[in-house]
Short mmCIF file of C-alpha atoms in Angstrom, two decimals:
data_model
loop_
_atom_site.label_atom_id
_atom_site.label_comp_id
_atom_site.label_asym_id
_atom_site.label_seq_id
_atom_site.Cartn_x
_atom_site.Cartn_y
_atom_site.Cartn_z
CA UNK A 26 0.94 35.65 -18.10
CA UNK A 27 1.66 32.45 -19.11
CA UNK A 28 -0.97 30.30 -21.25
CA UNK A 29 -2.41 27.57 -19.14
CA UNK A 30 -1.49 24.64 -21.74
CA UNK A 31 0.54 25.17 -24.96
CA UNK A 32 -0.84 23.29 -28.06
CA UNK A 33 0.05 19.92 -29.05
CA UNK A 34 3.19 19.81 -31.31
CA UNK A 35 2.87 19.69 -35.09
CA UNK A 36 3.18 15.88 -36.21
CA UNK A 37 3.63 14.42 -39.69
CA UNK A 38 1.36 11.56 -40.93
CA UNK A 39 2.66 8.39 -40.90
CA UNK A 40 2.11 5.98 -43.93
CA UNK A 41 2.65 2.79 -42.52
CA UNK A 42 -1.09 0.81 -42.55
CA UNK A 43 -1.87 -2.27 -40.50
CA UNK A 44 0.00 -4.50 -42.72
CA UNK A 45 3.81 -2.89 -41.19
CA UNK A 46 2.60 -3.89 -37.78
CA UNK A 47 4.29 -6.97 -36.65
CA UNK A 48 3.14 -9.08 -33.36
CA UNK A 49 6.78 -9.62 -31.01
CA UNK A 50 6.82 -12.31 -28.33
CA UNK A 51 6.40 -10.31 -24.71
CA UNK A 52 9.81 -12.90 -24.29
CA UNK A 53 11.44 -10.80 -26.83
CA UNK A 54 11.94 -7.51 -25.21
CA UNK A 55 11.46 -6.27 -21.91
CA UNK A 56 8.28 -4.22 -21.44
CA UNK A 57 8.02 -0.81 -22.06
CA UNK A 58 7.35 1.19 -19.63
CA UNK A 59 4.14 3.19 -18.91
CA UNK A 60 3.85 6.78 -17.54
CA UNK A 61 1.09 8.43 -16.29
CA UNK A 62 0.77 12.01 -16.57
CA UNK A 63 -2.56 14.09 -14.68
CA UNK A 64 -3.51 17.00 -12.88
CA UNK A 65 -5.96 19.83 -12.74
CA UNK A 66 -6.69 21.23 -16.46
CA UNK A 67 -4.07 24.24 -16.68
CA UNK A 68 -1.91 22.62 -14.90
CA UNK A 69 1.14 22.36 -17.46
CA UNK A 70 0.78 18.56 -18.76
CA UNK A 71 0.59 19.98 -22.20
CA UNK A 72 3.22 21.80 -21.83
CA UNK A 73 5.40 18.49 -19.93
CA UNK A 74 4.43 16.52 -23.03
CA UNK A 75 5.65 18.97 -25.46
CA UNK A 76 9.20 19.12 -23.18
CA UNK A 77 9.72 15.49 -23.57
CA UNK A 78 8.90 15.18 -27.37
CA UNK A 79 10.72 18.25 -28.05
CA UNK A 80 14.03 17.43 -26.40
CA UNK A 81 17.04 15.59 -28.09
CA UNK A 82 17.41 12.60 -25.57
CA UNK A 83 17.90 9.59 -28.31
CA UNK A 84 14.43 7.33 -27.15
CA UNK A 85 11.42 6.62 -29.21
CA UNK A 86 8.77 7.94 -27.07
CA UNK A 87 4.85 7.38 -28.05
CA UNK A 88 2.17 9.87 -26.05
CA UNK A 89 -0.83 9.43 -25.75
CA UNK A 90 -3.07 12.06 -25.78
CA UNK A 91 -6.33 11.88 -24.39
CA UNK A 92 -8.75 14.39 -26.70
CA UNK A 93 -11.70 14.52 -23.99
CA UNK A 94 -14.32 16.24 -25.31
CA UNK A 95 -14.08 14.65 -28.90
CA UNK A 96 -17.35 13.22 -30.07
CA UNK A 97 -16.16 10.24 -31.63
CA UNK A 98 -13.35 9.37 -28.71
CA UNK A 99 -10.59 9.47 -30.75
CA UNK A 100 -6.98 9.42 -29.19
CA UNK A 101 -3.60 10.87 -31.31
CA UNK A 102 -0.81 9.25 -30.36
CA UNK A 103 2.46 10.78 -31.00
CA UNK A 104 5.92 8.79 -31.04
CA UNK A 105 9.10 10.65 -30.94
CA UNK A 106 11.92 8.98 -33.44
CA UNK A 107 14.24 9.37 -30.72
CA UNK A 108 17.54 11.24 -32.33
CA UNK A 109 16.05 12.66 -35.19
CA UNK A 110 13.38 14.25 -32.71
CA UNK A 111 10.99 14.38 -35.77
CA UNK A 112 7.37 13.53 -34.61
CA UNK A 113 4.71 10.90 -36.13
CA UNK A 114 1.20 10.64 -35.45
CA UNK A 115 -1.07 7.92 -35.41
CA UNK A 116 -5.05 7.85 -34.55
CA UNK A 117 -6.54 5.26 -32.33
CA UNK A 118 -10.01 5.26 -31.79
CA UNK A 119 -11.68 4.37 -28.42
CA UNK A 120 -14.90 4.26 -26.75
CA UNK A 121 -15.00 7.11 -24.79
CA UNK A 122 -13.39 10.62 -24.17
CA UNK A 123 -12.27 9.49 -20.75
CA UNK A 124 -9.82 6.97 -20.93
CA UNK A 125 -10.06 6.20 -16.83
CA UNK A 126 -13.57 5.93 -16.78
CA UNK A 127 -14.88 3.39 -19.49
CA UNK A 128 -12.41 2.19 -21.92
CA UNK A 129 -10.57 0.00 -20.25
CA UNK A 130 -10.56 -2.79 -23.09
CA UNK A 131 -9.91 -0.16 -25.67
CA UNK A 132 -6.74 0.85 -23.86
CA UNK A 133 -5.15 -2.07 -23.30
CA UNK A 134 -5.82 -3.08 -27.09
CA UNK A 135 -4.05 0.50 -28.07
CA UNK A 136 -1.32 -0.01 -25.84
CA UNK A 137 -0.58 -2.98 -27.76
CA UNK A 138 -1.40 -1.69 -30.82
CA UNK A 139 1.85 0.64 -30.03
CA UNK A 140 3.92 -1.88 -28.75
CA UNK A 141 3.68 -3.86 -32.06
CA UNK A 142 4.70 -1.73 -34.25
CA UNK A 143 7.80 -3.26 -35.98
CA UNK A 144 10.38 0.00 -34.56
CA UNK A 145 10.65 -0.37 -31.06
CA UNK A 146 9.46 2.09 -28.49
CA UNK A 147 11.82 2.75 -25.18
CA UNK A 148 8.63 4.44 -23.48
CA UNK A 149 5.18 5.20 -23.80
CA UNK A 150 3.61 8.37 -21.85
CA UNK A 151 -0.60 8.68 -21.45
CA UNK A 152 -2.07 12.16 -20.55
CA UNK A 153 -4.93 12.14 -18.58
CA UNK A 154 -8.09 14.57 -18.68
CA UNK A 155 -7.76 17.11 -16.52
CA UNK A 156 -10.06 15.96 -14.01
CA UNK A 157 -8.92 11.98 -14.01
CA UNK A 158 -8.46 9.64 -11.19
CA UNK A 159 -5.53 7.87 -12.00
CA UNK A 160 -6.46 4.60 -9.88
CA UNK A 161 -8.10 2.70 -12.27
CA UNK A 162 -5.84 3.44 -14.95
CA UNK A 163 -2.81 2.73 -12.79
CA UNK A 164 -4.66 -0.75 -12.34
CA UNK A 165 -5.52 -1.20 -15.79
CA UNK A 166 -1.81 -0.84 -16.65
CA UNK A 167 -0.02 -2.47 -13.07
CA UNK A 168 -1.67 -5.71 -13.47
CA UNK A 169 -4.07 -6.12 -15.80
CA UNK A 170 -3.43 -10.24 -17.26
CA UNK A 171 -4.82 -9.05 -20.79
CA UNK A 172 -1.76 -6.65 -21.44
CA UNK A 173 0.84 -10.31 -20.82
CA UNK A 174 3.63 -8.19 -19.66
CA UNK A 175 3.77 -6.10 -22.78
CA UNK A 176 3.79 -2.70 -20.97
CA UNK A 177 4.67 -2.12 -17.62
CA UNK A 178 3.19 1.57 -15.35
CA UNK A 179 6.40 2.98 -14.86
CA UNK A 180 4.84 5.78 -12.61
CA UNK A 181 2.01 8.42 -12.06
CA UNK A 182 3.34 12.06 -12.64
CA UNK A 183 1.40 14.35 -11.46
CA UNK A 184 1.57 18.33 -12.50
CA UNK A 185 0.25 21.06 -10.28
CA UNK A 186 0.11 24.53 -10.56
CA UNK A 187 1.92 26.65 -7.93
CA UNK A 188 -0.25 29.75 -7.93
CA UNK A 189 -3.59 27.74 -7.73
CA UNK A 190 -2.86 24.86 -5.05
CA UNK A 191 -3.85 26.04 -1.58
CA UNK A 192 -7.34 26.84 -4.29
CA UNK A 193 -7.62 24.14 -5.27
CA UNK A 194 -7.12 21.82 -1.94
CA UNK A 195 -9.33 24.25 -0.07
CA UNK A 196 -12.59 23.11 -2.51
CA UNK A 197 -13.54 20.74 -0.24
CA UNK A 198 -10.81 20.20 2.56
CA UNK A 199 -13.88 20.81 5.14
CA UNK A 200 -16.72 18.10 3.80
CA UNK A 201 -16.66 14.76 3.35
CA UNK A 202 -15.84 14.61 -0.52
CA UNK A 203 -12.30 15.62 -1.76
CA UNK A 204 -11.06 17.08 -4.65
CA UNK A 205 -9.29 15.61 -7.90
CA UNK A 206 -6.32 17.36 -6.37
CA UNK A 207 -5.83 15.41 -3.46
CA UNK A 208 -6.56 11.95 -5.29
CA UNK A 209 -3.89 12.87 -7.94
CA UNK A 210 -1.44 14.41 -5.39
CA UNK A 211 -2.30 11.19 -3.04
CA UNK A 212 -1.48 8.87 -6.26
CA UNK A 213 1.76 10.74 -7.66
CA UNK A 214 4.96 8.89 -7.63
CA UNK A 215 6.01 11.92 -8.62
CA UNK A 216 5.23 16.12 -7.98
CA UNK A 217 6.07 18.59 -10.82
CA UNK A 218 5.51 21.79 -8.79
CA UNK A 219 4.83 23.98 -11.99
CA UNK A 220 4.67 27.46 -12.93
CA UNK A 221 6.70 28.74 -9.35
CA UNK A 222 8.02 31.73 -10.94
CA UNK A 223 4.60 32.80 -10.47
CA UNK A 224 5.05 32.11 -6.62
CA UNK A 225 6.68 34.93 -4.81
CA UNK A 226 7.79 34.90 -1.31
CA UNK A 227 5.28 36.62 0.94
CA UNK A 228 5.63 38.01 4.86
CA UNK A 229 4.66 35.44 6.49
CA UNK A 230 7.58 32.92 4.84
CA UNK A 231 8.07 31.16 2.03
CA UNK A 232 5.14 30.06 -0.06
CA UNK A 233 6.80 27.33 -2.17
CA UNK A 234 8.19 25.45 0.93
CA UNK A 235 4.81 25.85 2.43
CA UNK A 236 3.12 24.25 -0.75
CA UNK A 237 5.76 20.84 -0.66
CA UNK A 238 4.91 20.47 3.03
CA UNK A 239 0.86 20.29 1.72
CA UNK A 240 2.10 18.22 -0.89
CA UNK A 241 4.13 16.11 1.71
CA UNK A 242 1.37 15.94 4.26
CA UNK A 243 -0.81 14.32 1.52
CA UNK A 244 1.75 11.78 0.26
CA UNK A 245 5.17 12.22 1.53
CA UNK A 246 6.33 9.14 -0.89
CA UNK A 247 6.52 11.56 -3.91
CA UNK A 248 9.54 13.28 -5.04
CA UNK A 249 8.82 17.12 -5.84
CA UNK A 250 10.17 18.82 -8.57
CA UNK A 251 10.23 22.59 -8.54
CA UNK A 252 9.99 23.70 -12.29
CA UNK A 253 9.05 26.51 -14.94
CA UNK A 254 7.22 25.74 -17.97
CA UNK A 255 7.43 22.41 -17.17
CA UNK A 256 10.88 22.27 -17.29
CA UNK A 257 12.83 19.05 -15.45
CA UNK A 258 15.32 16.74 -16.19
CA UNK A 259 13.71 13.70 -18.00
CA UNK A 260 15.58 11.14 -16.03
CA UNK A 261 14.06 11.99 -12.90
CA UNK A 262 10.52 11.64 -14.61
CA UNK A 263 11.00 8.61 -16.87
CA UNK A 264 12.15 5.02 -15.71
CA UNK A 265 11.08 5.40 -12.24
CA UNK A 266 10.36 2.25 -12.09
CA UNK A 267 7.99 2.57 -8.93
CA UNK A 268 6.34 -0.22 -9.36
CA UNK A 269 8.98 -2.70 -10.46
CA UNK A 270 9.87 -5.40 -8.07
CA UNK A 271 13.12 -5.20 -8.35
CA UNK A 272 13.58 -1.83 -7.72
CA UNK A 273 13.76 -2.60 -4.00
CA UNK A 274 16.55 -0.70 -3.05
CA UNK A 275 14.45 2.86 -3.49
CA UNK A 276 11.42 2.07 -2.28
CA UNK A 277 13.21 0.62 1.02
CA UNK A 278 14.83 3.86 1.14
CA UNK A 279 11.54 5.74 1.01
CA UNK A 280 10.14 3.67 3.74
CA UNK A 281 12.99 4.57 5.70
CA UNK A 282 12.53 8.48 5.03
CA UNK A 283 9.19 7.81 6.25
CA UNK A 284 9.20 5.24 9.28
CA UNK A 285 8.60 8.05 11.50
CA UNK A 286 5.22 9.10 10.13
CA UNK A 287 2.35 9.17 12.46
CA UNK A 288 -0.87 10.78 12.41
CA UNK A 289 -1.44 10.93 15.90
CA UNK A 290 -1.71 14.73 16.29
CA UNK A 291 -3.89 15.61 13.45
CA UNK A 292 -6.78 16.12 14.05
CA UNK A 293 -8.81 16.39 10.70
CA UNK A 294 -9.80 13.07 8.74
CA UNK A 295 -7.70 14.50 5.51
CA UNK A 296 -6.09 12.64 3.40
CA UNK A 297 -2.48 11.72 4.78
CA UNK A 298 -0.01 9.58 4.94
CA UNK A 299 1.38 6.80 7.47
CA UNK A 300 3.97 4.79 8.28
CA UNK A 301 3.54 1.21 10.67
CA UNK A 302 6.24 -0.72 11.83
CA UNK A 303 6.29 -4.44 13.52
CA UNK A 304 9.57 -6.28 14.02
CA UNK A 305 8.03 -9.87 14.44
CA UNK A 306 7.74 -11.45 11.41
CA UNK A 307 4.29 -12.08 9.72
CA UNK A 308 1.88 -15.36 7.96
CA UNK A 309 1.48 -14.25 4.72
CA UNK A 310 -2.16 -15.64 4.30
CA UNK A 311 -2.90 -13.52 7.21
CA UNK A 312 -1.76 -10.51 5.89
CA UNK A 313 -3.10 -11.14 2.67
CA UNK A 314 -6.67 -11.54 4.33
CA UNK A 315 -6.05 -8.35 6.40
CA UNK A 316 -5.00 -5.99 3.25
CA UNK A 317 -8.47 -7.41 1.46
CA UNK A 318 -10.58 -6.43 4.27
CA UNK A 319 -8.97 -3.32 4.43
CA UNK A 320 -8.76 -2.71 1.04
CA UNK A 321 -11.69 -4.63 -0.34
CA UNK A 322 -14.19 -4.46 2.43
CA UNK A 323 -13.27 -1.13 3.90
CA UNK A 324 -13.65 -3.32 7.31
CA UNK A 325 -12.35 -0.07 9.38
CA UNK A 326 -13.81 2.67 7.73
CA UNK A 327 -10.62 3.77 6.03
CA UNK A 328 -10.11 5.04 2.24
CA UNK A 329 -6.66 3.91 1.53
CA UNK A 330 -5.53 5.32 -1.66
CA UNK A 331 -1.77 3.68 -2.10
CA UNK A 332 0.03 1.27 -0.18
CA UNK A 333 3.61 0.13 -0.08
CA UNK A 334 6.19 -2.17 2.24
CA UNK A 335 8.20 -4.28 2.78
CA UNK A 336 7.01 -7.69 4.43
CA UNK A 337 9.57 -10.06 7.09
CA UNK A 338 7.01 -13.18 6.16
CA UNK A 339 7.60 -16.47 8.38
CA UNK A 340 9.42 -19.48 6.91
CA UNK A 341 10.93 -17.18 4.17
CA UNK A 342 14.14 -15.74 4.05
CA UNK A 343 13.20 -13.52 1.24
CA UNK A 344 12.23 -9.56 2.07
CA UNK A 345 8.74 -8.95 0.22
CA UNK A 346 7.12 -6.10 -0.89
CA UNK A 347 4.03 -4.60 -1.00
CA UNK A 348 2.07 -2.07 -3.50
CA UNK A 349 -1.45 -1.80 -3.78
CA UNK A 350 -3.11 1.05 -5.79
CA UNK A 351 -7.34 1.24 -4.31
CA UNK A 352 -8.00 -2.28 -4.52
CA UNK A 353 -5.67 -3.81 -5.96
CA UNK A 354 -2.14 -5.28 -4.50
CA UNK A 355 0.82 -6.89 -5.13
CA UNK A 356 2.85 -8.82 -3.07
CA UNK A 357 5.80 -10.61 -4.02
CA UNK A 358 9.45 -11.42 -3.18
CA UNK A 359 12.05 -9.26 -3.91
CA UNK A 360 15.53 -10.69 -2.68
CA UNK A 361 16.95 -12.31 0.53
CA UNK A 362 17.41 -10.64 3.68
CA UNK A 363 20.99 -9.76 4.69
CA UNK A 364 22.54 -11.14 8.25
CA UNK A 365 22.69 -7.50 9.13
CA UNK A 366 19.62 -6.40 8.68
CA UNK A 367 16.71 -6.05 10.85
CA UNK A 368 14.30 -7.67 8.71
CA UNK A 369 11.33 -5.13 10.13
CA UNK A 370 7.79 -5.03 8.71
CA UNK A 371 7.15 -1.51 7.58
CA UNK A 372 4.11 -0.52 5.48
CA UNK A 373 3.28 3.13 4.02
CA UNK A 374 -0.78 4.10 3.58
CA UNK A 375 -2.00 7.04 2.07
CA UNK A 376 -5.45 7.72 2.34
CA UNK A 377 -8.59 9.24 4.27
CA UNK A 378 -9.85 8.43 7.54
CA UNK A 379 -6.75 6.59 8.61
CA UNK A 380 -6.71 5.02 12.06
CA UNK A 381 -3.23 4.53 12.64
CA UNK A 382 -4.18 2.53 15.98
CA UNK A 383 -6.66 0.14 14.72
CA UNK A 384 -3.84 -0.60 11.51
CA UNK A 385 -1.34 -1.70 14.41
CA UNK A 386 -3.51 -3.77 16.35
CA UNK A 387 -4.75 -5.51 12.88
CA UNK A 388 -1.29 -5.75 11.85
CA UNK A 389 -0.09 -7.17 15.28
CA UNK A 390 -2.55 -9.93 14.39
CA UNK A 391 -0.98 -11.36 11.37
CA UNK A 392 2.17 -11.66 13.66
CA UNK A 393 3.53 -16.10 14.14
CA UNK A 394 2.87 -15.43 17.44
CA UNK A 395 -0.63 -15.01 16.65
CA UNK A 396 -1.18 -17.57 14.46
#
């Protein structure tokens, strides 16, 4: 059987104090990007981590380890000198064992802490506990002002184990709270289904396809990624850019995949995801004030997880997006509209309690002709 999570790799101490660490303009270099990896303790992180650091692909990558359970909070972060693949290690002490939770300050001081160091990193990965919301670390890192664009959150991966899914999503799928599996599958940008050589096909079909359409029922925005041991190619895991801007070429496409979506026929108040349309164009204020009382105010009753779109806003000839993670959104423009286009409003949630009626109607509101 295969251990749940393999040891950390060996690292050698670095010598470099304090005094090596040099302060770079954020105007110097584009930020590094931020990656986010949770799931359920077992899962395989551990064993994703020790993939990337372990495999000859020419970047400086620093990880982040989060040591929950250590008394004094301490964090080892490991950087990977790129072509060499030797490993250095560095401690930086925070708070508290849970980085999500409480440290918020703490993090954003190590993050820069890494991103000063005089050799400079292509990437930087943080491994959740294995119990961790990712939201408020994925809003720590999207737009916190304190961080002045020196990292960026490339993306949330999050690693789940095959053979102990329908488990784990069955905890609670009945009451009104909701397991850490469906918050981290509901805030993945990305799936690693893990361990499926564990998974055999049974009579009644096969199991692996029935796990992505769970997976896709939850949040049907992530890419999946069937692996072993953690296995996967790192370019479809690093430099997602899913929350970049300008990156609005994929996430239109995703919208597209998913225009369709309706939850209409379900009839459980699970977490899913939904797809609205509206072809007149919008007010941006009014929008603005309709995402906060969604979002903010939980006006409807709703517990929306993730949002994205793309916005047709009045006067503008610019397409705009939208991302919010919990509370928090974004929107801003992205690039203009072409003359062939059908500059539609379409918006993804993912979350509990969805009313996909009452999010048309409220939409319909922020319409010119309504304002």
């Amino acid at each position: 059987m295969e251990d749940d999570e393999d040891e950390p790799p060996l690292a050698v101490a670095i010598t470099a104090t304090v005094d090596h660490v040099i302060s770079q303009p954020s105007d110097t270099f584009p930020p590094v990007g931020v990656t986010v990896i949770t799931g359920y303790l077992g899962a395989g992180k551990s064993t994703l981590v020790n993939h990337i650091l372990k495999t000859q692909h020419g970047k400086r990558i620093a990880v982040i380890l989060n040591e929950f359970g250590e008394e004094i909070g301490v964090e080892r972060a490991m950087i990977n000198e790129g072509e060499e693949g030797g490993l250095v290690e560095e401690w930086v002490e925070l708070d508290n064992g849970c980085i999500c939770c409480t440290v918020k300050h703490s993090l954003v001081q190590a993050l820069e802490q890494l991103v000063q160091r005089k050799e400079r990193l292509d990437h930087i990965l943080l491994e959740t506990t294995g119990l961790a919301n990712p939201a408020p670390l994925a809003s720590v890192l999207w737009l916190d002002d304190q961080l002045e664009s020196a990292v960026k959150l490339d993306s949330i991966i999050t690693v789940i184990d095959a053979k102990n899914l329908r488990h784990q999503l069955n905890l609670h799928r009945d009451s009104s709270s909701f397991p850490e599996a469906y918050l981290q599958i509901a805030f993945a940008d990305v799936v690693i289904l893990n361990k499926v050589d564990q998974v055999m096909a049974d009579d009644s079909g096969n199991i692996l396809e029935e796990l992505e359409k769970e997976i896709r029922d939850i949040n049907s925005l992530a890419s999946i990624i069937r692996s072993t041991r953690c296995q996967v190619e790192l370019s479809k895991i690093l430099d997602c850019q899913a929350y970049d801007a300008s990156h609005v070429a994929h996430l239109e496409a995703l919208l597209e995949q998913n225009k369709s979506l309706t939850t209409r026929e379900l009839h459980d108040s699970g977490v899913r995801t939904l797809c609205i349309c509206e072809p007149k164009k919008i007010d941006l204020d009014k929008v603005r004030m309709w995402l906060e009382e969604i979002l903010w105010d939980k006006k409807y009753g709703m517990d929306v997880y993730r949002c994205k779109g793309v916005l047709s806003i009045v006067n503008s000839d610019q397409l705009h997006t939208l991302q919010a993670v919990r509370e928090i959104y974004e929107i801003v423009p992205a690039r203009k509209w072409r003359k062939d286009e059908s500059q539609l409003n379409k918006i993804v949630f993912i979350g509990k309690l969805l009313n996909e009626e009452v999010l048309y109607d409220s939409l319909r509101a922020c319409t010119v002709d309504n304002c």
